[in-house]
Amino acid sequence: MDYKESLLLPNTEFPMRGNLPQKEPERYRLWEESKVYEKMKKNREGKPSFTLHDGPPYANGHIHIGHALNKILKDIIVKYHYFDGKSVRYVPGWDCHGLPIEQKVEEKIGTTKKKELPKSKIRELCRAHATTFIDIQREEFKKLGVIGDWENPYLTMDFKFEANIYRELCAIAKQGLLVQRSKPVYWSWAAQTALAEAEVEYENKTSPSIFVAFKLENLDASVIIWTTTPWTLPANTAISINGEEEYVLTSDKFIVAKKLYNSLVENKVISGTVVETIDPKNLENSFAINPLNDRKSKIVLGEHVEMESGSGAVHTAGGHGEDDYKVSLKYGLDIIMPVDAEGKYDETIVREKLFRDTDKYLGMHVFKANEMILEELLENKALLKRVDIVHSYPHCWRTHKPIIFRATKQWFISIDDKYGKENKTLRENALKAIEEIKFYPEWGKNRLKAMLEGRPDWCISRQRDWGVPIAFFRNKKTDEIIFDEKVMNYTAMIFEQKGCDAWYDLSIEELLYPGSGLNPDDLEKTMDILDVWFDSGSTQNAVLRSRNYDAGTFPADMYLEGSDQHRGWFQSSLLTTLASQEIAPYKSLVTHGFTMDEKGEKMSKSKGNVIDPAKIMKQYGSEILRLWVAMSDYQNDQKISDNILKQNAELYRKIRNTARFLLANVNDLKEIVSVDKMGVLDKWVLSRAKKTFDEIDAAFSVYEYSKGLNKLNNFLVVDLSGIYLDVCKDRLYCDDKNDIHRVASQSAMAIILKKLISTLACILTYTMDELIEFAPKFIKGEVKDIFDFEKVELEKVESKLNEELLLTAKDKFSEAIDTLKKDKIIKSTLELEISTNCEDILSLEKIEMEDWFLVSSITNEKQDEVLATFEVENFKFSVAKAKNAKCPRCWKFTSSSEEHLCSRCESVVK
């Protein structure tokens, strides 16, 4: 007879193949139509809150793999807290102002036409460009399975938002931390604007390393300076030496630092012997002569002069460097700035006579002037040595051109002026705040701390068109900035109604608060715009504190961005909020690395190693991309390639097929039985599951998803699939439908499946939602989809199995019979029986131990023909052929003859 029809084989309509690229978009569309995000809020009303404040991506171009990593990771964390029972908020946003968008518009219309157009028209074109890519990126993010308030995102160019950025600026001005002054700043001549520290990247550049002799006015000797920027020499006003070091005069009439004398001789800069030692304080306030223009250069003392390299004398031009600027202020030196916004020498070189022949330098780019300057120095016998060096040099992060240091009148947020209730500096408050913030990973704390300890004042002004204006009035007669609160509030109100384009479109009379008592004719508008980092740093005010969005609590529970944001958004947000409110904007910071190719190389179009998220989703589906994010050690740089994605697709298949097997085998279960009715194997697997899922929960709670998923994978492969599901097949397929052994094992599987769904809901949300659709009521209860699913907690289960002994015995049994299979003595372990003197095994229910080893009998009786033996903890095990015949239904060797069913199967069939 064929007994196949009598077997209770697994059965489910949950498909084995996910067909993710085809099916995901439809399910995501249904989520959107059913307003899942609103449902999530409603489901957790009154629960403890969790707010992840979104760092705004830039609305300029399609999303790349770094965007995908960032947004998926945020989504996983938000959903983790949601399924953990919290009321979550995630309002996505976009940075809409700034140089890259303005450059794209300029590319479209041409530089000449841009100069002809009014600011309001340029801004209109920029707004349209940003709007286009907001819509594009929004749809691309949704395809990643990211849930958020997509219908009400925050946009930094919205009128109310622009007004709140401006209000944050006014709040900082009210604290006395907003100052305007001429100071050297990073200047991008390619973009014609000042840059903040966060907008500067360091790349290699070839520069001339030169030693130049400046003859002393009242001494028959020359001081040697060293520099890599010959173009700054015309603006030289001083030479800085270290007052705490010794200097020497050489026989060839040069003055250098004693500590650097030997290296200068070795490098053939000088050749003379030491004639005498000189106290640098005796040189202070004397003068040397600049060989380029015969102008006087004062000898000054500066703590910044180091003894590691150079000559011990530093060329000082107050308009071209931070240290130069400080020492110039101390000695009352002129700040000469002969370079215009395009990086070219301007009329200053004529007015101040900075070259002997100014005509040939006027209008020349400073980098092109280097060689001509070196020729002049050589002619004047002032150039002692020239070597071209490759060194790390600051570049503009947008144009990728080397920048210059240029003194201009800019707006700064002061880092070291005291303010506020505690009368501390912004630097002090920031360093104190980070001690109370949680960092994931912890090294982020020291990184941010080091940056705050060493950073200069924050230059927040830009000389461009597309941004929020630093909208203050200046009194033309007194040069005073009007910080009247009512005037500023009136400006903010106009911005809220008409946008900050009004600053350019309306007259001073229309913009001025009617009751100010000021005469519009006496006023002019300041026309700089805000650094885009100030925009994003102000989002905590515009999004979390303004009540214009249902965005959660302030301070936010978390900010999450790439590691570059320690010098970017993390810092700008912290400084902005501390400056205006004296409170940190976030309670925790999570940092992820950058995406690299399989070889660990940075992705670039020129290398051809860029991986497009859209292509991945078309080939694999978003679930595989989400699994890649979760399985990555995201706190470091991430590798991604087709091979890596294939590995994640294989893991996904393992998870899906395991879940499907569990679902298929509980298809006829009516209800989950209590643990006390279960057998030792069921209790063992539930005990293992409890331990594993507790470890997974602990890893997930500190956002270590790869660690948790590796533990899950090990449990699924080794304990669940490798042992338990294998040993349960006989009872699942062959026992009576209502047999307690079978029902108990089904119950254990149902419990594990519920926990699996609960655990993976935050990562593989699509798949878990699909599982819920096919799951029976005792698993899903009354829930309609995964977003109704409550967190599942496993109860602690005591296992009577001597786990170590039994696992070792199972392994040794497999080793022992390996030869029997190879020699074709047996085809299946069911042909065997085991005899042992181990009480840990013999004391347990016989059927449980037979299933554990997948044999037909466990006995303590002596065997006639022993095929193999092994020992575990001094207990003896012998293996022999089973004495009974093979049952034609269950294939166990427990029947009286091969034509008859065993007693168990006969009972079931009848």
Short mmCIF file of C-alpha atoms in Angstrom, two decimals, residues 682-844:
data_model
loop_
_atom_site.label_atom_id
_atom_site.label_comp_id
_atom_site.label_asym_id
_atom_site.label_seq_id
_atom_site.Cartn_x
_atom_site.Cartn_y
_atom_site.Cartn_z
CA ASP A 682 10.70 20.85 22.82
CA LYS A 683 11.80 22.31 26.13
CA TRP A 684 15.42 22.09 25.04
CA VAL A 685 14.83 24.06 21.82
CA LEU A 686 12.71 26.65 23.65
CA SER A 687 15.48 27.01 26.24
CA ARG A 688 18.01 27.50 23.45
CA ALA A 689 15.65 29.95 21.71
CA LYS A 690 15.19 31.97 24.91
CA LYS A 691 18.95 32.27 25.43
CA THR A 692 19.60 33.16 21.79
CA PHE A 693 16.80 35.69 21.41
CA ASP A 694 17.75 37.36 24.70
CA GLU A 695 21.25 37.82 23.28
CA ILE A 696 19.76 39.13 20.02
CA ASP A 697 17.54 41.58 21.91
CA ALA A 698 20.55 42.78 23.90
CA ALA A 699 22.54 43.35 20.69
CA PHE A 700 19.62 45.10 18.97
CA SER A 701 19.07 47.36 22.00
CA VAL A 702 22.51 48.90 21.42
CA TYR A 703 21.98 48.87 17.63
CA GLU A 704 24.44 46.03 16.94
CA TYR A 705 22.25 44.34 14.37
CA SER A 706 24.97 42.28 12.67
CA LYS A 707 25.94 40.75 16.01
CA GLY A 708 22.30 39.84 16.70
CA LEU A 709 21.70 38.48 13.19
CA ASN A 710 24.82 36.31 13.34
CA LYS A 711 23.51 34.77 16.56
CA LEU A 712 20.12 34.25 14.89
CA ASN A 713 21.70 32.65 11.84
CA ASN A 714 23.69 30.28 14.03
CA PHE A 715 20.53 29.29 15.95
CA LEU A 716 18.53 28.73 12.75
CA VAL A 717 21.25 26.68 11.08
CA VAL A 718 22.62 24.68 14.01
CA ASP A 719 19.97 24.29 16.71
CA LEU A 720 16.69 24.75 14.86
CA SER A 721 17.22 23.37 11.34
CA GLY A 722 20.30 21.26 12.03
CA ILE A 723 18.83 19.45 15.02
CA TYR A 724 15.31 20.21 16.19
CA LEU A 725 13.37 20.42 12.93
CA ASP A 726 15.21 17.36 11.70
CA VAL A 727 14.45 15.26 14.78
CA CYS A 728 10.80 16.36 14.80
CA LYS A 729 9.98 15.26 11.27
CA ASP A 730 8.92 11.78 12.27
CA ARG A 731 6.39 12.95 14.87
CA LEU A 732 5.18 15.80 12.65
CA TYR A 733 4.52 13.57 9.64
CA CYS A 734 3.72 10.20 11.17
CA ASP A 735 2.08 10.75 14.57
CA ASP A 736 -1.63 11.16 15.00
CA LYS A 737 -2.78 14.70 14.33
CA ASN A 738 -3.66 15.22 18.00
CA ASP A 739 -0.81 13.25 19.55
CA ILE A 740 0.74 15.32 22.33
CA HIS A 741 4.27 14.73 21.01
CA ARG A 742 3.27 16.23 17.69
CA VAL A 743 1.13 19.04 19.10
CA ALA A 744 3.84 19.95 21.61
CA SER A 745 6.48 20.19 18.89
CA GLN A 746 4.13 22.23 16.71
CA SER A 747 3.55 24.53 19.68
CA ALA A 748 7.30 24.99 20.20
CA MET A 749 7.64 25.83 16.52
CA ALA A 750 4.76 28.31 16.67
CA ILE A 751 6.33 30.05 19.68
CA ILE A 752 9.68 30.32 17.89
CA LEU A 753 7.99 31.54 14.71
CA LYS A 754 6.16 34.28 16.65
CA LYS A 755 9.43 35.40 18.21
CA LEU A 756 11.19 35.27 14.85
CA ILE A 757 8.52 37.52 13.31
CA SER A 758 8.70 39.88 16.27
CA THR A 759 12.51 40.06 16.08
CA LEU A 760 12.85 40.54 12.34
CA ALA A 761 9.88 42.90 11.91
CA CYS A 762 12.18 45.94 12.12
CA ILE A 763 14.59 44.64 9.46
CA LEU A 764 12.66 42.41 7.05
CA THR A 765 9.37 44.23 7.51
CA TYR A 766 8.05 43.26 4.08
CA THR A 767 8.70 39.53 4.61
CA MET A 768 7.33 39.49 8.13
CA ASP A 769 4.20 41.29 6.89
CA GLU A 770 3.87 38.62 4.20
CA LEU A 771 4.23 35.89 6.84
CA ILE A 772 1.48 37.47 8.94
CA GLU A 773 -0.80 37.32 5.91
CA PHE A 774 -0.45 33.50 5.77
CA ALA A 775 -0.12 32.85 9.51
CA PRO A 776 -2.88 31.09 11.52
CA LYS A 777 -4.79 32.95 14.23
CA PHE A 778 -2.89 31.41 17.17
CA ILE A 779 0.20 33.18 15.79
CA LYS A 780 -1.18 36.51 14.65
CA GLY A 781 -4.25 36.84 16.85
CA GLU A 782 -6.46 39.71 15.66
CA VAL A 783 -3.71 41.68 13.91
CA LYS A 784 -4.32 42.79 10.33
CA ASP A 785 -0.68 43.30 9.40
CA ILE A 786 2.81 43.38 10.87
CA PHE A 787 2.32 46.91 12.22
CA ASP A 788 -0.33 45.61 14.63
CA PHE A 789 2.03 42.90 15.88
CA GLU A 790 3.04 43.21 19.53
CA LYS A 791 6.49 42.33 20.84
CA VAL A 792 6.80 38.67 21.77
CA GLU A 793 8.63 37.73 24.97
CA LEU A 794 9.75 34.11 25.41
CA GLU A 795 9.20 32.60 28.83
CA LYS A 796 12.10 30.96 30.59
CA VAL A 797 12.06 27.19 30.09
CA GLU A 798 14.05 24.72 32.17
CA SER A 799 15.61 22.01 29.99
CA LYS A 800 16.33 18.61 31.52
CA LEU A 801 18.69 17.68 28.74
CA ASN A 802 22.34 17.35 29.62
CA GLU A 803 23.00 19.52 26.59
CA GLU A 804 26.77 19.24 26.44
CA LEU A 805 26.73 15.47 26.77
CA LEU A 806 23.93 14.94 24.25
CA LEU A 807 25.36 17.30 21.64
CA THR A 808 28.77 15.63 21.96
CA ALA A 809 27.15 12.18 21.74
CA LYS A 810 25.22 13.25 18.62
CA ASP A 811 28.41 14.51 16.96
CA LYS A 812 30.38 11.36 17.89
CA PHE A 813 27.55 9.15 16.65
CA SER A 814 27.65 10.95 13.28
CA GLU A 815 31.42 10.47 13.08
CA ALA A 816 31.12 6.82 14.04
CA ILE A 817 28.57 5.94 11.34
CA ASP A 818 30.16 8.02 8.61
CA THR A 819 32.16 4.98 7.46
CA LEU A 820 29.03 2.82 7.51
CA LYS A 821 27.37 5.18 5.04
CA LYS A 822 30.46 5.45 2.85
CA ASP A 823 30.80 1.64 2.75
CA LYS A 824 27.07 1.43 1.98
CA ILE A 825 26.45 -0.80 5.00
CA ILE A 826 23.51 1.50 5.81
CA LYS A 827 21.52 4.11 3.87
CA SER A 828 19.78 5.70 6.84
CA THR A 829 20.42 5.99 10.55
CA LEU A 830 16.90 4.55 11.10
CA GLU A 831 18.43 1.15 10.29
CA LEU A 832 20.37 1.41 13.55
CA GLU A 833 19.92 1.12 17.28
CA ILE A 834 22.14 2.49 20.04
CA SER A 835 23.01 0.71 23.26
CA THR A 836 24.43 2.74 26.14
CA ASN A 837 24.97 2.75 29.88
CA CYS A 838 24.39 6.53 30.07
CA GLU A 839 21.65 7.21 32.61
CA ASP A 840 21.23 10.80 31.31
CA ILE A 841 19.84 9.22 28.15
CA LEU A 842 18.17 6.11 29.49
CA SER A 843 16.23 8.08 32.12
CA LEU A 844 14.51 10.19 29.46
#
